[in-house]
Coordinates of C-alpha atoms in Angstrom, one line a residue:
M18 CA 121.4 82.6 97.1
D19 CA 123.1 82.7 93.7
R20 CA 126.8 83.3 94.5
N21 CA 127.2 85.3 91.3
L22 CA 124.6 87.7 92.4
E23 CA 126.1 87.8 95.8
A24 CA 129.3 88.9 94.1
L25 CA 127.4 91.6 92.1
F26 CA 126.2 93.3 95.2
R27 CA 128.8 92.3 97.8
P28 CA 132.0 91.9 95.9
K29 CA 135.2 91.6 98.0
S30 CA 137.3 92.9 95.1
I31 CA 136.5 94.8 91.8
A32 CA 138.5 95.2 88.6
V33 CA 137.6 98.2 86.4
I34 CA 138.5 97.1 82.9
G35 CA 138.9 100.2 80.8
A36 CA 139.7 102.4 83.8
S37 CA 140.9 105.9 82.7
E38 CA 143.2 108.5 84.2
K39 CA 141.2 111.2 82.4
P40 CA 138.3 113.0 84.2
G41 CA 135.3 113.1 81.9
K42 CA 135.8 109.5 80.8
I43 CA 133.4 106.8 82.0
G44 CA 136.4 104.7 83.0
Y45 CA 137.5 107.5 85.4
A46 CA 133.9 108.2 86.7
V47 CA 133.4 104.6 87.8
M48 CA 136.8 104.6 89.6
K49 CA 135.9 107.9 91.3
N50 CA 132.5 106.7 92.4
L51 CA 133.9 103.5 93.9
V52 CA 136.4 105.6 95.9
E53 CA 134.1 108.5 96.9
Y54 CA 131.2 106.3 98.0
G55 CA 133.5 104.5 100.3
Y56 CA 133.8 101.0 98.9
E57 CA 136.0 99.0 101.3
G58 CA 137.1 96.1 99.1
K59 CA 140.0 96.0 96.8
I60 CA 139.9 98.0 93.5
Y61 CA 142.1 96.9 90.5
P62 CA 142.1 99.3 87.5
V63 CA 142.9 97.6 84.2
N64 CA 144.2 99.7 81.3
V65 CA 146.2 98.4 78.4
K66 CA 148.6 101.3 78.7
G67 CA 149.3 100.5 82.4
V68 CA 148.7 104.2 83.4
E69 CA 148.6 105.6 87.0
I70 CA 145.2 106.8 88.0
E71 CA 144.8 109.4 90.8
I72 CA 141.5 110.0 92.5
N73 CA 141.3 112.4 95.5
G74 CA 145.0 112.2 96.1
K75 CA 144.9 108.4 96.1
K76 CA 147.1 106.7 93.5
F77 CA 146.2 103.4 91.7
Q78 CA 148.7 101.7 89.4
S79 CA 146.7 100.0 86.6
Y80 CA 147.3 96.5 85.2
K81 CA 147.6 95.9 81.5
S82 CA 145.3 92.8 81.7
I83 CA 143.0 91.3 84.2
L84 CA 145.3 88.2 84.0
D85 CA 148.1 90.4 85.6
V86 CA 146.1 91.1 88.8
P87 CA 147.8 89.1 91.5
D88 CA 144.7 88.4 93.6
E89 CA 141.2 87.0 93.2
V90 CA 138.6 89.2 91.5
D91 CA 134.9 88.8 92.3
M92 CA 133.5 91.4 89.9
A93 CA 134.9 93.0 86.7
V94 CA 133.2 96.2 85.4
I95 CA 133.8 96.3 81.7
I96 CA 134.1 99.7 79.9
V97 CA 135.9 99.0 76.6
P98 CA 134.7 99.3 73.0
A99 CA 132.3 96.5 72.0
K100 CA 134.8 94.9 69.7
F101 CA 137.2 94.1 72.6
V102 CA 134.5 92.7 74.9
P103 CA 134.5 89.0 73.7
Q104 CA 138.3 88.8 74.4
I105 CA 137.9 90.5 77.8
V106 CA 135.1 88.1 78.8
E107 CA 137.3 85.1 77.9
E108 CA 140.2 86.5 80.0
C109 CA 137.8 87.2 83.0
G110 CA 136.7 83.6 82.7
Q111 CA 140.3 82.4 82.9
K112 CA 140.8 84.6 85.9
G113 CA 137.8 83.1 87.8
V114 CA 135.8 86.3 88.0
K115 CA 132.2 85.6 89.2
V116 CA 130.2 88.5 87.6
L117 CA 130.6 91.0 84.8
P118 CA 128.6 94.3 84.6
I119 CA 129.2 95.4 81.0
I120 CA 128.8 99.1 80.6
S121 CA 129.9 99.0 76.9
S122 CA 127.2 99.5 74.3
G123 CA 127.0 98.4 70.7
F124 CA 125.3 95.0 71.0
G125 CA 121.7 93.8 70.8
E126 CA 120.3 97.3 70.5
L127 CA 122.0 97.6 67.1
G128 CA 120.3 94.7 65.5
E129 CA 121.0 91.1 64.6
E130 CA 124.8 91.3 64.3
G131 CA 125.0 92.8 67.7
K132 CA 122.7 90.2 69.2
K133 CA 124.9 87.5 67.8
V134 CA 128.0 88.9 69.6
E135 CA 125.8 89.3 72.8
R136 CA 124.9 85.6 72.7
Q137 CA 128.5 84.7 72.1
I138 CA 129.7 86.6 75.2
V139 CA 127.0 85.1 77.3
E140 CA 128.0 81.6 76.2
T141 CA 131.6 82.3 77.1
A142 CA 130.6 83.6 80.5
H143 CA 128.4 80.6 81.2
K144 CA 131.2 78.2 80.1
Y145 CA 133.3 79.6 83.0
G146 CA 130.3 79.8 85.5
M147 CA 130.1 83.6 85.2
R148 CA 127.1 85.9 84.9
I149 CA 126.7 89.1 82.8
L150 CA 124.8 92.2 83.8
G151 CA 124.0 94.2 80.7
P152 CA 125.5 95.1 78.3
N153 CA 124.6 98.7 77.6
I154 CA 124.2 99.7 81.3
F155 CA 125.4 102.4 83.7
G156 CA 126.4 100.1 86.5
V157 CA 125.3 98.9 89.9
V158 CA 124.9 100.4 93.4
Y159 CA 124.5 98.6 96.8
T160 CA 124.4 101.1 99.6
P161 CA 124.8 98.7 102.6
D162 CA 128.2 97.8 101.3
K163 CA 129.0 101.3 100.1
L164 CA 129.3 100.1 96.5
N165 CA 128.7 102.6 93.7
A166 CA 130.1 101.1 90.5
T167 CA 128.3 103.5 88.2
F168 CA 129.0 106.7 86.3
G169 CA 125.9 108.2 87.9
P170 CA 125.6 110.5 91.0
T171 CA 127.7 109.6 94.1
D172 CA 125.6 110.8 97.0
V173 CA 122.8 108.2 96.9
M174 CA 120.9 108.1 100.2
P175 CA 120.8 104.7 101.8
G176 CA 117.3 103.2 102.4
N177 CA 115.1 100.2 101.8
L178 CA 114.1 100.5 98.1
A179 CA 115.8 98.6 95.3
L180 CA 115.6 100.4 91.9
I181 CA 116.0 98.4 88.7
S182 CA 116.1 100.3 85.4
Q183 CA 116.2 99.1 81.8
S184 CA 117.0 102.6 80.6
G185 CA 120.5 103.9 81.3
A186 CA 119.9 107.7 81.0
L187 CA 116.6 107.5 82.9
G188 CA 118.1 105.3 85.6
I189 CA 120.9 107.9 86.2
A190 CA 118.4 110.7 86.2
L191 CA 116.2 108.8 88.7
M192 CA 119.2 108.3 91.0
G193 CA 119.7 112.1 91.0
W194 CA 115.9 112.5 91.6
T195 CA 116.0 110.2 94.6
I196 CA 118.7 112.3 96.2
L197 CA 116.7 115.5 95.7
E198 CA 113.5 113.9 97.0
K199 CA 115.1 112.1 99.9
V200 CA 114.2 108.6 98.8
G201 CA 116.5 106.1 100.4
L202 CA 117.8 103.2 98.2
S203 CA 119.3 99.8 99.1
A204 CA 120.3 99.2 95.5
V205 CA 120.3 100.6 92.0
V206 CA 120.7 98.1 89.1
S207 CA 120.9 99.0 85.4
V208 CA 119.9 96.0 83.4
G209 CA 120.3 97.3 79.8
N210 CA 119.9 94.6 77.2
K211 CA 119.3 91.9 79.8
S212 CA 121.4 89.4 77.8
D213 CA 121.8 87.2 80.9
I214 CA 120.9 88.6 84.4
D215 CA 117.3 89.8 84.1
D216 CA 114.5 91.2 86.4
A217 CA 113.5 87.8 87.6
D218 CA 117.1 87.0 88.8
L219 CA 117.2 90.3 90.6
L220 CA 113.8 89.9 92.2
E221 CA 115.0 86.5 93.6
F222 CA 118.0 88.2 95.1
F223 CA 116.1 91.1 96.6
K224 CA 113.5 88.7 98.1
E225 CA 116.2 87.3 100.3
D226 CA 118.0 90.6 100.9
D227 CA 117.3 91.9 104.4
N228 CA 118.2 95.5 103.4
T229 CA 115.5 95.7 100.8
K230 CA 111.8 96.2 101.7
A231 CA 110.3 97.1 98.3
I232 CA 111.4 96.9 94.6
L233 CA 110.8 99.5 91.9
I234 CA 111.3 98.5 88.2
Y235 CA 111.4 100.7 85.1
M236 CA 110.7 98.1 82.4
E237 CA 110.4 98.2 78.6
G238 CA 109.9 94.5 78.1
V239 CA 110.7 91.0 79.4
K240 CA 112.4 88.1 77.6
D241 CA 110.9 85.3 79.5
G242 CA 107.4 86.5 80.6
R243 CA 106.2 83.3 82.2
R244 CA 109.3 83.0 84.5
F245 CA 109.1 86.7 85.4
M246 CA 105.4 86.5 86.4
E247 CA 106.0 83.3 88.5
V248 CA 108.9 84.9 90.4
A249 CA 107.1 88.2 90.8
R250 CA 104.1 86.4 92.3
E251 CA 106.3 84.6 94.8
V252 CA 108.3 87.8 95.7
S253 CA 105.0 89.8 96.0
M254 CA 104.0 87.5 98.9
E255 CA 107.0 88.8 100.8
K256 CA 107.8 92.3 99.4
P257 CA 105.9 94.8 97.2
I258 CA 107.0 95.3 93.6
I259 CA 106.1 98.5 91.7
I260 CA 106.6 98.6 88.0
I261 CA 106.6 101.5 85.5
K262 CA 106.1 99.7 82.3
A263 CA 106.8 101.9 79.3
G264 CA 105.7 101.2 75.7
R265 CA 102.0 101.3 76.5
S266 CA 101.1 102.8 73.1
E267 CA 102.0 101.1 69.8
R268 CA 104.6 103.8 68.9
G269 CA 106.0 103.6 72.4
A270 CA 106.4 99.9 72.1
K271 CA 108.3 100.4 68.8
A272 CA 110.6 102.9 70.5
A273 CA 111.3 100.5 73.3
A274 CA 112.3 97.8 70.8
S275 CA 114.8 100.1 69.2
H276 CA 116.1 101.4 72.5
T277 CA 117.2 98.2 74.3
G278 CA 116.3 95.6 71.7
S279 CA 113.4 94.6 73.9
L280 CA 110.1 93.0 72.9
A281 CA 107.4 95.1 74.5
G282 CA 104.4 93.0 73.6
A283 CA 100.7 93.8 73.9
D284 CA 100.2 96.2 76.9
S285 CA 96.9 94.6 78.0
I286 CA 98.8 91.3 78.6
Y287 CA 101.2 93.0 80.9
T288 CA 98.4 94.7 82.8
A289 CA 96.6 91.4 83.4
A290 CA 99.8 89.6 84.3
F291 CA 100.8 92.3 86.8
K292 CA 97.4 92.1 88.5
Q293 CA 97.7 88.3 88.9
S294 CA 101.2 88.6 90.4
G295 CA 100.4 91.3 92.9
V296 CA 102.6 93.8 91.1
L297 CA 101.5 97.5 91.5
R298 CA 101.7 99.2 88.1
A299 CA 102.4 102.9 88.2
L300 CA 101.8 105.1 85.2
T301 CA 104.3 107.9 86.0
I302 CA 107.7 108.2 87.7
G303 CA 106.2 110.5 90.3
E304 CA 103.4 108.0 91.2
A305 CA 105.9 105.1 91.4
F306 CA 108.1 106.9 93.9
D307 CA 105.2 108.2 95.9
W308 CA 104.1 104.6 96.4
A309 CA 107.6 103.4 96.9
R310 CA 107.9 105.7 99.9
T311 CA 105.0 104.0 101.8
L312 CA 105.8 100.5 100.6
S313 CA 109.5 100.6 101.5
N314 CA 109.1 102.4 104.9
L315 CA 105.7 101.5 106.5
P316 CA 104.3 98.4 108.3
E317 CA 101.3 96.8 106.8
P318 CA 97.9 97.9 108.2
E319 CA 96.2 95.6 110.7
G320 CA 92.7 96.7 109.6
E321 CA 90.8 98.9 107.2
N322 CA 90.1 102.0 109.4
V323 CA 91.8 105.1 108.2
V324 CA 91.8 108.4 110.2
I325 CA 92.6 111.8 108.6
L326 CA 93.8 114.6 110.8
T327 CA 93.8 118.1 109.3
N328 CA 93.8 121.8 110.1
G329 CA 92.1 122.8 106.8
G330 CA 88.6 121.8 105.7
G331 CA 89.7 122.1 102.0
I332 CA 92.5 119.6 102.1
G333 CA 90.4 117.4 104.3
V334 CA 87.7 117.2 101.7
M335 CA 90.3 116.6 98.9
A336 CA 91.9 113.8 100.9
T337 CA 88.4 112.3 101.6
D338 CA 87.6 112.3 97.8
A339 CA 90.9 110.6 97.1
A340 CA 90.2 108.0 99.9
E341 CA 86.8 107.2 98.4
E342 CA 88.2 106.9 94.9
E343 CA 90.9 104.5 96.1
G344 CA 88.5 102.4 98.1
L345 CA 89.9 103.3 101.5
H346 CA 87.6 103.1 104.5
L347 CA 87.4 106.2 106.7
Y348 CA 86.8 105.2 110.3
D349 CA 83.3 106.5 111.3
D350 CA 82.7 105.4 115.0
L351 CA 81.9 108.8 116.5
E352 CA 82.2 107.5 120.1
E353 CA 85.8 106.6 119.4
L354 CA 86.5 109.7 117.3
K355 CA 85.2 112.0 120.1
V356 CA 88.7 111.7 121.7
F357 CA 89.9 114.3 119.2
A358 CA 87.5 116.9 120.6
N359 CA 90.1 117.4 123.4
H360 CA 92.5 118.8 120.8
M361 CA 90.3 121.4 119.0
P362 CA 88.2 124.5 119.7
P363 CA 84.4 124.0 120.1
F364 CA 83.8 124.8 116.4
G365 CA 86.2 122.0 115.2
S366 CA 84.8 118.7 113.9
Y367 CA 85.9 115.3 115.2
K368 CA 84.0 113.6 112.4
N369 CA 86.5 111.9 110.1
P370 CA 88.3 113.8 108.4
V371 CA 89.1 115.3 111.8
D372 CA 89.2 119.1 111.4
L373 CA 91.5 120.5 114.2
T374 CA 90.8 124.0 112.5
G375 CA 93.2 126.6 111.3
M376 CA 93.9 127.5 115.0
A377 CA 95.6 124.1 115.5
G378 CA 99.1 124.6 117.0
A379 CA 101.8 122.2 118.3
E380 CA 99.7 120.9 121.2
S381 CA 96.6 120.1 119.1
Y382 CA 98.6 118.1 116.6
E383 CA 100.7 116.4 119.2
G384 CA 97.7 115.2 121.2
A385 CA 95.7 114.2 118.1
V386 CA 98.6 112.3 116.5
R387 CA 99.3 110.5 119.8
D388 CA 95.7 109.5 120.3
A389 CA 95.3 108.2 116.7
L390 CA 98.5 106.1 117.0
A391 CA 97.5 104.8 120.4
N392 CA 93.9 103.7 119.5
P393 CA 93.9 100.0 118.3
N394 CA 90.7 100.6 116.2
M395 CA 92.4 103.3 114.1
H396 CA 94.6 101.3 111.7
A397 CA 96.2 104.0 109.5
V398 CA 96.7 107.7 110.0
A399 CA 97.0 110.6 107.5
V400 CA 98.3 113.8 109.0
L401 CA 97.5 116.9 106.8
Y402 CA 98.7 120.4 107.3
C403 CA 98.1 123.7 105.5
Q404 CA 100.9 126.1 106.4
T405 CA 99.7 128.9 108.7
A406 CA 101.3 131.4 111.0
V407 CA 100.2 129.4 114.0
L408 CA 102.6 126.5 113.6
D409 CA 105.9 126.2 111.7
P410 CA 105.7 123.1 109.4
R411 CA 109.2 122.1 110.6
D412 CA 107.9 122.0 114.2
L413 CA 105.1 119.8 113.1
A414 CA 107.6 117.5 111.4
K415 CA 109.5 117.2 114.7
I416 CA 106.3 116.4 116.5
V417 CA 105.2 113.7 114.0
I418 CA 108.7 112.1 114.0
R419 CA 108.8 112.0 117.8
E420 CA 105.3 110.6 118.3
Y421 CA 105.7 108.0 115.5
N422 CA 109.0 106.8 116.9
E423 CA 107.6 106.6 120.4
S424 CA 104.6 104.7 119.2
G425 CA 106.9 102.0 117.9
R426 CA 105.9 102.7 114.2
K427 CA 103.4 99.8 114.4
K428 CA 100.8 101.3 112.0
P429 CA 101.1 103.1 108.7
L430 CA 101.3 106.9 108.9
V431 CA 101.5 109.4 105.9
V432 CA 101.8 113.1 105.9
A433 CA 100.9 115.9 103.5
I434 CA 102.1 119.5 104.1
V435 CA 100.9 122.2 101.8
G436 CA 102.8 125.5 101.8
G437 CA 106.1 127.3 100.9
I438 CA 109.8 126.7 101.5
E439 CA 109.3 125.8 105.2
A440 CA 106.8 123.1 104.1
K441 CA 109.3 121.6 101.7
E442 CA 111.9 121.5 104.4
A443 CA 109.5 119.8 106.7
I444 CA 108.6 117.2 104.0
D445 CA 112.4 116.5 103.6
M446 CA 112.8 116.1 107.3
L447 CA 110.1 113.5 107.5
N448 CA 111.2 111.6 104.4
E449 CA 114.8 111.5 105.7
E450 CA 113.3 109.8 108.8
G451 CA 111.5 107.2 106.6
I452 CA 108.0 108.8 107.2
P453 CA 106.4 109.3 103.8
A454 CA 105.5 113.0 103.3
Y455 CA 104.1 114.8 100.3
P456 CA 103.2 118.3 99.1
E457 CA 99.6 117.3 98.2
P458 CA 97.0 115.5 100.2
E459 CA 95.9 113.3 97.3
R460 CA 99.4 112.0 96.9
A461 CA 99.6 111.0 100.5
I462 CA 96.2 109.2 100.4
K463 CA 97.0 107.4 97.1
S464 CA 100.3 106.2 98.4
L465 CA 98.6 104.8 101.5
A466 CA 96.1 103.1 99.2
A467 CA 99.0 101.4 97.3
L468 CA 100.1 99.9 100.6
Y469 CA 96.5 98.7 101.2
K470 CA 96.3 97.3 97.7
W471 CA 99.4 95.2 98.1
S472 CA 98.4 94.0 101.6
N473 CA 94.9 93.1 100.5
W474 CA 96.2 91.2 97.5
K475 CA 98.4 89.1 99.8
A476 CA 95.5 88.4 102.2
R477 CA 93.4 87.2 99.2
Q478 CA 96.2 84.9 98.0
R479 CA 96.4 83.3 101.5
K480 CA 92.7 82.6 101.5
E481 CA 92.7 80.9 98.1

C-alpha cells in the first residue's frame, strides 16, 4: 500500500497550516473537528503570528512555521491563501511531510494561470516524495482512526462506505445527509481539482482497506480515463463501486469544467466504460445512497430466488412490479412457500409476494422472517410493512434485527416500512444496525437489485 496514502488516512501526526484562533474561520473549524472527533495522534497548529488556540478548554500553542515543529509530521493540512501555498509546499518537503491535503482554492479552477501554479506545487511535492490531495477541497475523514480533518460536520457515523466527492459544498452536504439518514462511513475524501491524488489512487487504497466494503464517488470528470477504468475494473472484482457522474447534459458538462477545471467528456463514453468495469451508475444522490446501503452492509446472494414478505397487498404488488423491472427472480416453488401458511390467517396468500395480511402481528412476522432466512432455497428476503395498529413498526424492527443477527446474516435482507413517525424511527433503528431499510417498497427492491447486478457482473467476469 502507498505509504503516502497510508499517511492520508492513518497519520500519526498532523500539522494544520493556517490554523486560526477565531471561531468561524476554516483554520479553526479543522482544528475543532480533529479535537472533537477524537483524533488520538499529535496535532501541531501552524500560524505565522504564533497565536494560542483554545478548543473545548484545550490549549494549543501554534508554531510560526512547519520547520519549527520539533517532531515528525505525517500529514499537513494547508489552509492559507493560494499565493503562499508554493512556499508552504517547499517547507513541508524540507520537513519530510508525506501527504498534503490542500484546502486552499484559487488554482486550476481559475484557468490557465492557476493550472500552472498547480502543476508547480505538484512538481515540488513529487521532488520530495510527497503527495497532494486537492487543492480546492474540504478535507478528509477516516472513521476507524477517529480522523476528521475537514470543516464539515463532526458527528459522522462510522460504517463500511467510503465516500469520494469532487464537489466540496456537495460533499459537505452529503456528510450531513449521511448523519441524518444513518448511513455509516469508513471515509470521506474531498478530491477537488485532483492535481495529484485522484479517484484511481483512492480506489487502490480502499480495495486493500478492511474497513471499507463499498465505494461511492461523486464525479464530474477524470484526467486519466484509461487508468481509472482499469483500476475500477480490478476493484469491482473485490468491492462494489457506485458513481454519480454529473455533467450528463452538454450544459452540465460545461458547468463541471468551470467548477473544478475538469474535463467531463461525452457522457455515452462514461456510461459504456462504467458498464465494462462493473461500476454501478446512479442518476441521483438518493439512488446512490439507497444502493450503497445494500452494497456496504449485505453479503452477496448465493442464488437468484427472492422472497417478499408483506402485510399489505398494495405494497406487495408495487414491490413485485419493481422486481420484474429490475430482472429479479421471485421464488415460485409453492411446495416450499407453503411454510408461510403457518404464519397467516386462512385468507392470507403464501404465493410470492407472501401476504401475511393486515392482521399480521409480531408472531406472524417473526415466524415468516425466521423461516425465510432458514430456507437454503430462498436466497434473498425483502420484508415489507404498512403501519397498522396491530404492530408497532419499532417492534417489527427489533424482530428483524434479532432474527437477522441470529441467522448469522448469511443472505441479503432489505426492509421497507411505510408509515408515519414511528415508521421513520424503525427505519433508523434498522439502518443503525446495518440492515438496509427504506420508506418505500420500490427503493428496497431496487437496492437489492443493485447488489444482484454487481454480483452477477462479477460472476460473468470469472467465466470469461
